[in-house]
PDB file of C-alpha atoms in Angstrom:
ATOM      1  CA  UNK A 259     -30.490  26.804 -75.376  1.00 55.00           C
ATOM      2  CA  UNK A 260     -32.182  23.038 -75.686  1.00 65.00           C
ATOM      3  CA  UNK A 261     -35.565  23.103 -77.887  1.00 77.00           C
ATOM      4  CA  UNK A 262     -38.432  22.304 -76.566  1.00 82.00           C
ATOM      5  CA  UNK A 263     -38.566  18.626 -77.050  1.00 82.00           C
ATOM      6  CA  UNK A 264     -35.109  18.727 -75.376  1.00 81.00           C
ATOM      7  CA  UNK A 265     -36.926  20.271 -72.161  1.00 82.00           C
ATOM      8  CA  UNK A 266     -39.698  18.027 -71.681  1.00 83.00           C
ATOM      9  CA  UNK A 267     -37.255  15.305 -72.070  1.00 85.00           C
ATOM     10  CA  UNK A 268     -35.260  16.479 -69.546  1.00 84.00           C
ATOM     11  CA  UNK A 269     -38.655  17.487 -67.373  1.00 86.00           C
ATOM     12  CA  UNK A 270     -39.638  13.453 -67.682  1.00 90.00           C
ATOM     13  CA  UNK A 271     -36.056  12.927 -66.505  1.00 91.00           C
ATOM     14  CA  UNK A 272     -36.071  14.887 -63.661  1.00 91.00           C
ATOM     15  CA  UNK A 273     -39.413  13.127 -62.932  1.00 92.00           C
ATOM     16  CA  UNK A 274     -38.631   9.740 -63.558  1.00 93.00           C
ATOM     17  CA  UNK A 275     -34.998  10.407 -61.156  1.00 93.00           C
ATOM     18  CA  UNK A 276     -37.322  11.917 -58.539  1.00 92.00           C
ATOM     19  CA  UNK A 277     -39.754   8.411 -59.000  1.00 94.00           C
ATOM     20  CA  UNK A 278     -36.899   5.848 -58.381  1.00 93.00           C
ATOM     21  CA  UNK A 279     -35.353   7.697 -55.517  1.00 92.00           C
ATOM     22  CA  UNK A 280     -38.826   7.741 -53.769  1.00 92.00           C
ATOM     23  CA  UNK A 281     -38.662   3.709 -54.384  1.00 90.00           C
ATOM     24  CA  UNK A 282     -40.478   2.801 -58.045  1.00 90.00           C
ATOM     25  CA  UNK A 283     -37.159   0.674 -59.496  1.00 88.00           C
ATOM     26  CA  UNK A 284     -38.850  -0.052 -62.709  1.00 86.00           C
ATOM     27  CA  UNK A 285     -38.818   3.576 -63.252  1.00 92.00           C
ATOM     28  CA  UNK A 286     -34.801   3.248 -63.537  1.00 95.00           C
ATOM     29  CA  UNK A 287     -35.264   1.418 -66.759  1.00 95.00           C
ATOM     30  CA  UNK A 288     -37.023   3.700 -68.462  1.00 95.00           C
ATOM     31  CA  UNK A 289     -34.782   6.574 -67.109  1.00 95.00           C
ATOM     32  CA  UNK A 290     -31.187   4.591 -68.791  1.00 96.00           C
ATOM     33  CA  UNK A 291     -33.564   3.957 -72.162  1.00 95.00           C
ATOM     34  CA  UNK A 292     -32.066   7.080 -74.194  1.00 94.00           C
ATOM     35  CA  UNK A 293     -28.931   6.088 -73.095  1.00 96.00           C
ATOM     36  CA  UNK A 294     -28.531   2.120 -73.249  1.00 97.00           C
ATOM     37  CA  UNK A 295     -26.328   3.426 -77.371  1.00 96.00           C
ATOM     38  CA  UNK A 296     -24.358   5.694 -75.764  1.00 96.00           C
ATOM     39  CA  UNK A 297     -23.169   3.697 -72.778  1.00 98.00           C
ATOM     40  CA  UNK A 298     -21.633   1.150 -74.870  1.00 97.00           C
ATOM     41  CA  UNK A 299     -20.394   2.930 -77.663  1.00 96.00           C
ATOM     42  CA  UNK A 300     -18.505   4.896 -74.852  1.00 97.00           C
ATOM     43  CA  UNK A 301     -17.445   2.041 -73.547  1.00 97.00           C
ATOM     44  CA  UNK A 302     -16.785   0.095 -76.977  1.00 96.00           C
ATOM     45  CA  UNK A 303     -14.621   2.931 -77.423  1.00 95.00           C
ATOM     46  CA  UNK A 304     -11.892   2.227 -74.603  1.00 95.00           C
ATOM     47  CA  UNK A 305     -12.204  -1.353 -73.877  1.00 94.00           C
ATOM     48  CA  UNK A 306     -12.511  -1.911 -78.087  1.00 91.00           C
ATOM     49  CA  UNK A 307     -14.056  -5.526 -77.636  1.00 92.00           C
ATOM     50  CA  UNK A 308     -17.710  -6.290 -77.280  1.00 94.00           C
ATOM     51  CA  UNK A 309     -18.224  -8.159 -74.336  1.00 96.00           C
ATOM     52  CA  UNK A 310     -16.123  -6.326 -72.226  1.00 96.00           C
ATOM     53  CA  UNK A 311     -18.048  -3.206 -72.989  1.00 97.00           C
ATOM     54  CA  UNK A 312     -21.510  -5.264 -72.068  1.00 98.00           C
ATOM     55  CA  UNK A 313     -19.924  -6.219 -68.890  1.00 97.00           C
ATOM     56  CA  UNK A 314     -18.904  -2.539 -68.351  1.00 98.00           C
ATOM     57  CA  UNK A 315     -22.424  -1.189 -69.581  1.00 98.00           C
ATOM     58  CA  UNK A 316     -23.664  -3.864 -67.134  1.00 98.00           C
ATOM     59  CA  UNK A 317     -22.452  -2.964 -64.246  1.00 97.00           C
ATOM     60  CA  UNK A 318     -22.797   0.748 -65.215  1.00 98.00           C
ATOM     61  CA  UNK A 319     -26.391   0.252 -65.276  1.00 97.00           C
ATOM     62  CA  UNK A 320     -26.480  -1.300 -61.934  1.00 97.00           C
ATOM     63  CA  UNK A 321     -24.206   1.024 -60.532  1.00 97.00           C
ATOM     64  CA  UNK A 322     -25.782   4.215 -61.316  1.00 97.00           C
ATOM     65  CA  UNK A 323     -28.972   2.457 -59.851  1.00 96.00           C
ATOM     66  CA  UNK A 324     -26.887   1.995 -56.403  1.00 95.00           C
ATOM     67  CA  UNK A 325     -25.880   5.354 -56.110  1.00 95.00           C
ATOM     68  CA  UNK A 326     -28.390   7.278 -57.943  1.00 94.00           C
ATOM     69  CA  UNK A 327     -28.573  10.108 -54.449  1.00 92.00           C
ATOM     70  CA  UNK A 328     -25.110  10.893 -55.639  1.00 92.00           C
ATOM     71  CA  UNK A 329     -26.083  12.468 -58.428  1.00 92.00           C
ATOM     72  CA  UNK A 330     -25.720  16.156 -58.057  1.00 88.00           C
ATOM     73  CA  UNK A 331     -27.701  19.113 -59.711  1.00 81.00           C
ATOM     74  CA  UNK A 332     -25.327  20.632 -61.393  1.00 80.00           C
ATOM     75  CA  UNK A 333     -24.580  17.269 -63.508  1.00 86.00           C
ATOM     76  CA  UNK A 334     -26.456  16.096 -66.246  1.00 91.00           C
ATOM     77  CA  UNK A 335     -27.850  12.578 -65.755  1.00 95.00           C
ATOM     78  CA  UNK A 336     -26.208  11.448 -68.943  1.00 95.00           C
ATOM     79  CA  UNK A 337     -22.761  13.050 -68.343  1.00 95.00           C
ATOM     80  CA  UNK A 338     -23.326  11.256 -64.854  1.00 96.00           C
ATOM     81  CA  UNK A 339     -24.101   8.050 -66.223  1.00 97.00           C
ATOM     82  CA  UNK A 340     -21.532   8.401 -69.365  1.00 98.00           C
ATOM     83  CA  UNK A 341     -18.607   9.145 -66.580  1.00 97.00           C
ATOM     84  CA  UNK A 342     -19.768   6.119 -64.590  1.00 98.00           C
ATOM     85  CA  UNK A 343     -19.376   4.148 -67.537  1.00 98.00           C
ATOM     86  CA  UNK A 344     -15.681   5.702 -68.703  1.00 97.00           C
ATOM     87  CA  UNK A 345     -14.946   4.506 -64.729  1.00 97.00           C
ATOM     88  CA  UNK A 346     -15.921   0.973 -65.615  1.00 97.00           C
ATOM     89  CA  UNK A 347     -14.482   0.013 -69.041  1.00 97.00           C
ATOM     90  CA  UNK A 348     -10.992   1.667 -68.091  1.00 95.00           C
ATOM     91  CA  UNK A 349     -11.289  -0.855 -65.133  1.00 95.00           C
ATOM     92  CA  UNK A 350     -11.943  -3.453 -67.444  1.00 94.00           C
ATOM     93  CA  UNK A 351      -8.699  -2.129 -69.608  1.00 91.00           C
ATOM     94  CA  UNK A 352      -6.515  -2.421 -66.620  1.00 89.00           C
ATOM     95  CA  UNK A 353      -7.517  -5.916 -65.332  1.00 86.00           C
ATOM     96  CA  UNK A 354      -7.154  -7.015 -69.151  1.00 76.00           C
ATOM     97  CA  UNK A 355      -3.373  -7.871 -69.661  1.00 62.00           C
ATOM     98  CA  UNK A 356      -3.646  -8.082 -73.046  1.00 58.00           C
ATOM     99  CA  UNK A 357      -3.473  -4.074 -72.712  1.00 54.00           C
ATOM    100  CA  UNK A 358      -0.980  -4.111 -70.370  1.00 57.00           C
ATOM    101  CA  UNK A 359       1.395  -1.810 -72.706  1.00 56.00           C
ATOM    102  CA  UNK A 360      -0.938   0.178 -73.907  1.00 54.00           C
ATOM    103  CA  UNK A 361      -1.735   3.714 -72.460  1.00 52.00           C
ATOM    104  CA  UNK A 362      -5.270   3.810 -70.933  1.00 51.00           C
ATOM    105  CA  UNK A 363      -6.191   7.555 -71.884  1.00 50.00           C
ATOM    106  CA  UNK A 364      -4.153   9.709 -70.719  1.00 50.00           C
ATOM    107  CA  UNK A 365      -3.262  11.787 -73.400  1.00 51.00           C
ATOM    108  CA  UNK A 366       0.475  10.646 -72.874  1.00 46.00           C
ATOM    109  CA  UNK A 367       0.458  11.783 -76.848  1.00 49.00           C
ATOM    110  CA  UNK A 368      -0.670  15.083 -75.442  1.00 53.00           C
ATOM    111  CA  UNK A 369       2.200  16.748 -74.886  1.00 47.00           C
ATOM    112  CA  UNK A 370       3.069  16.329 -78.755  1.00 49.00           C
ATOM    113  CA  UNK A 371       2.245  19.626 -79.794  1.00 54.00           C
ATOM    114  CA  UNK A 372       3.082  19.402 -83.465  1.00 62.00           C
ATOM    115  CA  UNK A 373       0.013  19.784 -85.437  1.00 72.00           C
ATOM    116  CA  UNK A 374      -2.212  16.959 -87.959  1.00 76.00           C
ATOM    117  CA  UNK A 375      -1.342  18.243 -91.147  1.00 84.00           C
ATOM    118  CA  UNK A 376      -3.584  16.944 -93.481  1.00 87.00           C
ATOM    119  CA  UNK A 377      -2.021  14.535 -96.343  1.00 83.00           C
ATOM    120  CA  UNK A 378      -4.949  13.731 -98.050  1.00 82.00           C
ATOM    121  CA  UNK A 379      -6.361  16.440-100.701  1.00 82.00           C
ATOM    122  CA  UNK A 380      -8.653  14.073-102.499  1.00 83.00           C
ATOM    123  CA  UNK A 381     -12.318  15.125-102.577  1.00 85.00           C
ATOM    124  CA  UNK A 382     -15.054  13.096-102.163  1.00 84.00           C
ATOM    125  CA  UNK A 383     -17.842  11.415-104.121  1.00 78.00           C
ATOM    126  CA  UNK A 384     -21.337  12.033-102.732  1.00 78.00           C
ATOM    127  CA  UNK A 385     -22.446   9.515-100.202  1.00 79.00           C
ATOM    128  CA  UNK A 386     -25.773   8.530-100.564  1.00 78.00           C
ATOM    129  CA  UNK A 387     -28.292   7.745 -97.478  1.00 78.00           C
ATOM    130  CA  UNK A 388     -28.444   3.878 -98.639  1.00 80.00           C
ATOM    131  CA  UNK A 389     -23.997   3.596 -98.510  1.00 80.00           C
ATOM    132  CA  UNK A 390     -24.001   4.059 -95.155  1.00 80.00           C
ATOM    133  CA  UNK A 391     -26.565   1.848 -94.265  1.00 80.00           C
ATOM    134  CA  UNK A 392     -24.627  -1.103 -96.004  1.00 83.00           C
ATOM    135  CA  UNK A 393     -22.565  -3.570 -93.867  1.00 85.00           C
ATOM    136  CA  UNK A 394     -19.293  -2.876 -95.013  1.00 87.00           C
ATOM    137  CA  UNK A 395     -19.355   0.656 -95.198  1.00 87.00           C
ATOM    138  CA  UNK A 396     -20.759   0.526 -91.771  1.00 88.00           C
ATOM    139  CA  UNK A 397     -17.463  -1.386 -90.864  1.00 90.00           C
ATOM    140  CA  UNK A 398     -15.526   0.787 -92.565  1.00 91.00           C
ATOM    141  CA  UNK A 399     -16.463   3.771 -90.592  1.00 92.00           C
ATOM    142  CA  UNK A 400     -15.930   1.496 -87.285  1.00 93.00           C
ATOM    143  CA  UNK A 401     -12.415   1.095 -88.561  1.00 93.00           C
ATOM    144  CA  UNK A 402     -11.396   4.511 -88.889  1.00 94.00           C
ATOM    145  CA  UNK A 403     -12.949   5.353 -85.535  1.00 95.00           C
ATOM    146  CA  UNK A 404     -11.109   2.629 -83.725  1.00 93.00           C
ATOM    147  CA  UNK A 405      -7.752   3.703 -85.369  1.00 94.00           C
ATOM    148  CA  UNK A 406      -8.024   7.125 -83.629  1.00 95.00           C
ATOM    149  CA  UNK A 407      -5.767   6.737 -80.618  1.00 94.00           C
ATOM    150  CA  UNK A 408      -7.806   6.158 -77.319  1.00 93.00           C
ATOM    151  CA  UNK A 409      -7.734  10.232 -75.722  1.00 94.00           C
ATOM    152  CA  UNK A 410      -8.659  11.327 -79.751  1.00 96.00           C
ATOM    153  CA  UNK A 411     -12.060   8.431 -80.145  1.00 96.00           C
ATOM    154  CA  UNK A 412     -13.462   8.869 -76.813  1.00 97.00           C
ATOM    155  CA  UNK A 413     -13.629  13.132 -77.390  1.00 98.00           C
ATOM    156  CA  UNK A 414     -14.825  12.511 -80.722  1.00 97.00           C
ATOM    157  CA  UNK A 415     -17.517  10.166 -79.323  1.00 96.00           C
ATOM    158  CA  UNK A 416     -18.909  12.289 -76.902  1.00 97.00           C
ATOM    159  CA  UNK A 417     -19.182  16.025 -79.215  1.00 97.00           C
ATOM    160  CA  UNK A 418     -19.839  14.791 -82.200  1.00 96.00           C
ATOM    161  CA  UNK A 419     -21.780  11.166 -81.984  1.00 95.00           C
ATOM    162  CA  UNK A 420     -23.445  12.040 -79.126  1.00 94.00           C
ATOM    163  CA  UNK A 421     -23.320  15.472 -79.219  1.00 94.00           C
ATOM    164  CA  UNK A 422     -22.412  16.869 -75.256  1.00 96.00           C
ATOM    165  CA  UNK A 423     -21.416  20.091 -74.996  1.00 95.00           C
ATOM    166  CA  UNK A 424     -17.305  20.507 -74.278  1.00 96.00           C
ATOM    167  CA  UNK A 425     -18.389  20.980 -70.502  1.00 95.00           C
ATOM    168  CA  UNK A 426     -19.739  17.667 -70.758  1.00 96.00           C
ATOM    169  CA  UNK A 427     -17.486  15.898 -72.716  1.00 97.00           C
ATOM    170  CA  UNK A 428     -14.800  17.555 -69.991  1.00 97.00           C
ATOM    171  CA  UNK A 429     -16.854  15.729 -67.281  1.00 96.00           C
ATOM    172  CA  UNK A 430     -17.003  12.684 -68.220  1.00 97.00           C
ATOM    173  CA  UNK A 431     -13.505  12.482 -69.416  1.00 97.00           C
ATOM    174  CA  UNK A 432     -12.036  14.146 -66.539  1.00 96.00           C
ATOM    175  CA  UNK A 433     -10.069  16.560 -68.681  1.00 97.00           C
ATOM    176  CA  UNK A 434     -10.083  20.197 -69.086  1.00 97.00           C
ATOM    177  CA  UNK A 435     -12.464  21.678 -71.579  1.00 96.00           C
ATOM    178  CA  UNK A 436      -9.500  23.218 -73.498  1.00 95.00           C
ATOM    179  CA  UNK A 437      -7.896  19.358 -73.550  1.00 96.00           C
ATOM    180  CA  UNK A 438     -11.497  18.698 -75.669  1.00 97.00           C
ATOM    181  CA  UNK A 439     -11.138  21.377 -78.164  1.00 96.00           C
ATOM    182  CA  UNK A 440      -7.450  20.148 -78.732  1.00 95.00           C
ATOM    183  CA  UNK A 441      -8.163  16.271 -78.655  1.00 96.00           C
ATOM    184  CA  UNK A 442     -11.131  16.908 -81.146  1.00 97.00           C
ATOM    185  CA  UNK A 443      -9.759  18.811 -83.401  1.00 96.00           C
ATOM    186  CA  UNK A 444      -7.100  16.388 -83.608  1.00 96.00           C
ATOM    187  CA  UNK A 445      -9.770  13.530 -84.011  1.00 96.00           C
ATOM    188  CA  UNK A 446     -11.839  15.304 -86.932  1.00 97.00           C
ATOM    189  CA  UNK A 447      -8.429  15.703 -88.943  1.00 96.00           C
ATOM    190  CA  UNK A 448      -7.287  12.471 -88.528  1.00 95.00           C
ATOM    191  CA  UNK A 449     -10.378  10.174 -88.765  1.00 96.00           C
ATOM    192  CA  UNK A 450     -11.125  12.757 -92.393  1.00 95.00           C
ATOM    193  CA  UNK A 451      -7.683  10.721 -93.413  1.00 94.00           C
ATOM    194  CA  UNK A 452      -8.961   7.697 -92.753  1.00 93.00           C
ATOM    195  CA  UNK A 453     -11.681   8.209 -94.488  1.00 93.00           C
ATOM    196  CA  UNK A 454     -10.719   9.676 -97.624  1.00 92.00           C
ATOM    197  CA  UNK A 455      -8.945   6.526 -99.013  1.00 90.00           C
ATOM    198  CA  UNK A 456     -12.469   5.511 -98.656  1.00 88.00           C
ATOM    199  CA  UNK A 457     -14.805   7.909-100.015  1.00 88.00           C
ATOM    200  CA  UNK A 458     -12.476  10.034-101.782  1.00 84.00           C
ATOM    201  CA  UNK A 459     -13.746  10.466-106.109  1.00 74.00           C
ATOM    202  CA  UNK A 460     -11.649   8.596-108.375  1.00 66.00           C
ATOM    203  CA  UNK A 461     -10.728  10.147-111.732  1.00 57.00           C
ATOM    204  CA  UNK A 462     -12.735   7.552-113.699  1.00 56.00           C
ATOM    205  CA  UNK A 463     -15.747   9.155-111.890  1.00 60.00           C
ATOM    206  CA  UNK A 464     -15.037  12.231-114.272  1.00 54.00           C
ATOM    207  CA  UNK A 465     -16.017  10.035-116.989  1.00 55.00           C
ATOM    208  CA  UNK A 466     -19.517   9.028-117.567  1.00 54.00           C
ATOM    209  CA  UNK A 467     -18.621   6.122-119.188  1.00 51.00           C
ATOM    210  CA  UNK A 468     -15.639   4.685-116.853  1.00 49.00           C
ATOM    211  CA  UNK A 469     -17.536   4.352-113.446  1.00 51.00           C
ATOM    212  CA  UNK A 470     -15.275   3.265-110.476  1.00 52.00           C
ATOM    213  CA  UNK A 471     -15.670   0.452-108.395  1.00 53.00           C
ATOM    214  CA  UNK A 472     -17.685   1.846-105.532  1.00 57.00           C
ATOM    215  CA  UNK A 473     -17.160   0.520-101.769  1.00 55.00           C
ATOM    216  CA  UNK A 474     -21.301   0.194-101.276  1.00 53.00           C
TER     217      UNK A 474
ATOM    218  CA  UNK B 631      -4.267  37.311 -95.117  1.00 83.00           C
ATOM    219  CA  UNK B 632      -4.654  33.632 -93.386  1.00 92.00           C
ATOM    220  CA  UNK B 633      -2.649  31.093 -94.183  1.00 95.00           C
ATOM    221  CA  UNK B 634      -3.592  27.500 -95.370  1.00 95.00           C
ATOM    222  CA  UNK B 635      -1.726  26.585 -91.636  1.00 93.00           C
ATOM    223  CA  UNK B 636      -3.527  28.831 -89.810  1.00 95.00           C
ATOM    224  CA  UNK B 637      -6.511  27.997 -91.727  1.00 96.00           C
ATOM    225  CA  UNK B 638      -6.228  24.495 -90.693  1.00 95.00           C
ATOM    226  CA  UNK B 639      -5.216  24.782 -87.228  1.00 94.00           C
ATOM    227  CA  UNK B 640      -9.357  27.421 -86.786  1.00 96.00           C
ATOM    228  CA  UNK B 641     -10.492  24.538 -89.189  1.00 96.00           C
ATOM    229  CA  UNK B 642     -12.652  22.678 -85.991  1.00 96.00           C
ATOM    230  CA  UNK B 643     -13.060  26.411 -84.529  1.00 96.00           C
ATOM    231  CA  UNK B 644     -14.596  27.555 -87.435  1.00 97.00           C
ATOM    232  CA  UNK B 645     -16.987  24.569 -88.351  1.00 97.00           C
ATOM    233  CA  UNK B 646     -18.080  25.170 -84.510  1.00 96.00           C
ATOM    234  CA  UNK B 647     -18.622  28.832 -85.063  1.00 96.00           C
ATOM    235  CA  UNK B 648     -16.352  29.858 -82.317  1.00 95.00           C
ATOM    236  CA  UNK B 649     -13.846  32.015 -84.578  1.00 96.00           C
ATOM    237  CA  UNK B 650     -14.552  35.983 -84.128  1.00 96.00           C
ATOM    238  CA  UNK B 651     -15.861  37.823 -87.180  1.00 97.00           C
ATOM    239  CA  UNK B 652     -12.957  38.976 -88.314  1.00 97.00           C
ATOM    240  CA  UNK B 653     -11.411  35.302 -88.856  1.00 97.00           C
ATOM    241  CA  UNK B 654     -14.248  33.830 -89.876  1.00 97.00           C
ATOM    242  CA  UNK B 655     -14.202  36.209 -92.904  1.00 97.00           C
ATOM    243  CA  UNK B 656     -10.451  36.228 -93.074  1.00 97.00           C
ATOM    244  CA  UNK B 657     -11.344  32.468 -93.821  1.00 97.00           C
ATOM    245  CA  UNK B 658     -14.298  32.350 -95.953  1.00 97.00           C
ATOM    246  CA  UNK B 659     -12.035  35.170 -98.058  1.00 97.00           C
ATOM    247  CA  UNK B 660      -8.997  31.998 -98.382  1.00 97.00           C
ATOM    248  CA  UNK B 661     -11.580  28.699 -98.985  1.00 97.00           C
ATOM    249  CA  UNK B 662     -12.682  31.408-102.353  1.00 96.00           C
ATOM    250  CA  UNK B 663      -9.035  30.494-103.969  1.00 94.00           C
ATOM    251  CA  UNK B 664      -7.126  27.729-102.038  1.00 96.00           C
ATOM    252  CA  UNK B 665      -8.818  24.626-103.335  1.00 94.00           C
ATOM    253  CA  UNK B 666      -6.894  22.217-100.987  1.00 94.00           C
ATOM    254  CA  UNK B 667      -8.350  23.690 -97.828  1.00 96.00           C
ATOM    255  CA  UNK B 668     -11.993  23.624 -99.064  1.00 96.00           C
ATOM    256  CA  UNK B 669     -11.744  20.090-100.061  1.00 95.00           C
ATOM    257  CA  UNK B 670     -10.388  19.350 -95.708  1.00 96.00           C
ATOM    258  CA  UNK B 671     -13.524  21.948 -94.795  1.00 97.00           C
ATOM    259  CA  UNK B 672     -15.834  20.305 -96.906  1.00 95.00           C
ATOM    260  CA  UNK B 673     -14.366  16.496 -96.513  1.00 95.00           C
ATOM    261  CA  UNK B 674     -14.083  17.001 -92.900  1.00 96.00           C
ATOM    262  CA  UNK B 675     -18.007  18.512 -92.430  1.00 96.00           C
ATOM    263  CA  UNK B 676     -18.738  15.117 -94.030  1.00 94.00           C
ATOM    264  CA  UNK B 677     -16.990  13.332 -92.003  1.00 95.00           C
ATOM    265  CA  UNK B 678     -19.268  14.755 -88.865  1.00 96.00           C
ATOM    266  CA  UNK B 679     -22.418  14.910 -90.878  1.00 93.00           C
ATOM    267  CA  UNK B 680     -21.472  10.744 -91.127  1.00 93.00           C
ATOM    268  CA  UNK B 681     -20.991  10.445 -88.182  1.00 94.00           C
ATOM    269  CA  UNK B 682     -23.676  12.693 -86.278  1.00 90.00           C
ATOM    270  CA  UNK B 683     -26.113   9.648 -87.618  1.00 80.00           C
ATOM    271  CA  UNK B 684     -26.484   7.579 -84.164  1.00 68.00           C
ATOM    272  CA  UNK B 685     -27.240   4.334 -86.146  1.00 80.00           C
ATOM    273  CA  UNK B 686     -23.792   4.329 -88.485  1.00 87.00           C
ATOM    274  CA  UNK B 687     -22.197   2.497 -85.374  1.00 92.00           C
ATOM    275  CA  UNK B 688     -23.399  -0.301 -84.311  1.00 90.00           C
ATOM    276  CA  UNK B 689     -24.323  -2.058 -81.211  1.00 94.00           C
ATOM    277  CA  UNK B 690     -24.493  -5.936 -80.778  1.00 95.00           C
ATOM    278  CA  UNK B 691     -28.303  -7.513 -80.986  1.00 96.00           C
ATOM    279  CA  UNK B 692     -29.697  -8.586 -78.004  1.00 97.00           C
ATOM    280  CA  UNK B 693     -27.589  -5.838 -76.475  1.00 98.00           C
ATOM    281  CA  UNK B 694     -30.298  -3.925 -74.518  1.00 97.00           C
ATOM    282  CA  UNK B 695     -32.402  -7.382 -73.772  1.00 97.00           C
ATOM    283  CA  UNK B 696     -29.330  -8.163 -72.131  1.00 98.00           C
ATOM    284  CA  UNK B 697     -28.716  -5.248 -70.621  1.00 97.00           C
ATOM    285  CA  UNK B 698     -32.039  -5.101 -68.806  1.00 96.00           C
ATOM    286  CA  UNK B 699     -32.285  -8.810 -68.633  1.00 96.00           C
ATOM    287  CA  UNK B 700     -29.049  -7.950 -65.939  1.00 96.00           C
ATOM    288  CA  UNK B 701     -30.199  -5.149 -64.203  1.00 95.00           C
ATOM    289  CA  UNK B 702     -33.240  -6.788 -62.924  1.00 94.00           C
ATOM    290  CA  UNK B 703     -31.293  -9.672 -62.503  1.00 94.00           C
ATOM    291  CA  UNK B 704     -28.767  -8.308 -59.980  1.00 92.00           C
ATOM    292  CA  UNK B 705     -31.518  -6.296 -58.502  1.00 89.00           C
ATOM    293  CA  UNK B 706     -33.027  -9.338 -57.399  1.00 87.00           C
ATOM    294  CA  UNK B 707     -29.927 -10.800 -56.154  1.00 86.00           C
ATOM    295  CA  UNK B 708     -29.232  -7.515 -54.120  1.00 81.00           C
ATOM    296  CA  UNK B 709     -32.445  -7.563 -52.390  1.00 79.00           C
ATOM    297  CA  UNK B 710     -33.027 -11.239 -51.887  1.00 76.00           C
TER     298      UNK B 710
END
């Protein structure tokens, strides 16, 4: 069940949809606003260079302004907008030779069904607010994300960055909601094993007086 | 009795709460001994909690200027 912030913001949404379809196209800015992030980290996430996902986010804009009737009520605007988006960058992947060997989603790696068994047993020092907010940890985290194989990022993106529902996440993807579970399960393991090498506690931490080297 | 593989494989199932009761304590009785698997529960609820913060990746500045700056843009075009 959404809170009730969550249903006034999706009241102002219906609104503001209603508003541009009767002819107000400055409403249609204001209606993309809470999504401008997760249009390009979406499509960040399958192109994996920055100004192809601004063209894609671009024309994903402009596109969903086009054909905003289309939208149906049974989809969310975002999960609308967010497939819209998937639509463009892959185009942008295909017309890109540099990707020409490269499997576009398509969880050709699917049909591996042997499990991510984890390798890394290290725990982890406590992260403080003010780590993350530093540049290289930042670019760390960017890292490990981008190493997840295309099918494994985009999944994780969706649940767990943006937080859609597997429904939604199925949507946009065009997968089954039972590929999601699978694919983000996967993702969680894996980008934990990237991580760890980076957060994980050294045994000088033991000691008071032999601190590590800390990455922030 | 779980095992640490079968603990593993519920691992996202059970940080969703979609495991039935039975599991989930099945589970919760394993994490009490098996050291290993609490350090990928607890590792890997970092991981999301990380992640779950919208401003750890980041977008290009200018980004949304630009964005709108070519919406209205190509608006303009399309009508003119």
């Amino acid at each position: 069940m959404p809170g009730a912030s969550e249903q006034i913001a999706q009241l102002e949404e219906v609104s503001l949809i209603a508003r541009v379809r009767s002819g107000e196209k400055d409403c249609f800015l204001d209606l993309i606003h809470p999504y401008e992030r997760s249009i390009y980290l979406l499509a960040y996430s399958v192109v994996r260079n920055k100004e192809d996902a601004e063209d894609a986010a671009q024309e994903t804009v402009f596109k969903a302004f086009q054909h905003l009737e289309q939208l149906r009520s049974e989809t969310t605007f975002k999960s609308w907008l967010l497939q819209i988006a998937m639509n463009e960058a892959r185009l942008r992947l295909r017309r890109d030779r540099r990707h020409l060997y490269e499997s576009l989603d398509d969880g050709a790696q699917e049909t591996d069904d042997s499990e991510i068994m984890p390798r890394q047993f290290a725990d982890w020092r406590e992260i403080p607010s003010e780590a993350l907010e530093q540049k290289e940890v930042r670019q760390k985290l960017q890292e490990a994300l981008d190493e997840l194989p295309p099918h494994y990022r985009q999944v994780f993106l969706l649940r767990d960055v943006e937080h859609m529902s597997e429904k939604e996440s199925a949507e946009v993807l065009g997968i089954t909601t039972a590929a999601v579970k699978t694919r983000l399960h996967r993702a969680r393991l894996q980008l934990r094993e990237h991580l760890t090498p980076v957060f994980k506690k050294r045994w000088t931490d033991r000691l008071p007086f032999l601190k590590g080297e800390k990455p922030w | 009795m779980v095992s640490c593989q079968h603990v593993l494989r519920e691992l996202s199932n059970y940080i969703d709460d979609t495991v039935d009761a039975d599991l989930r304590k099945a589970i919760e009785r394993h994490l009490r001994w098996c050291r290993r698997c609490s350090v990928v529960l607890d590792t890997t609820r970092k991981t999301l909690t990380i992640y779950s913060d919208q401003g750890v990746l980041e977008i290009p500045a200018g980004y949304t200027e630009r964005l709108r700056g070519s919406f209205l843009k190509k608006i303009e075009k399309h009508e003119s």
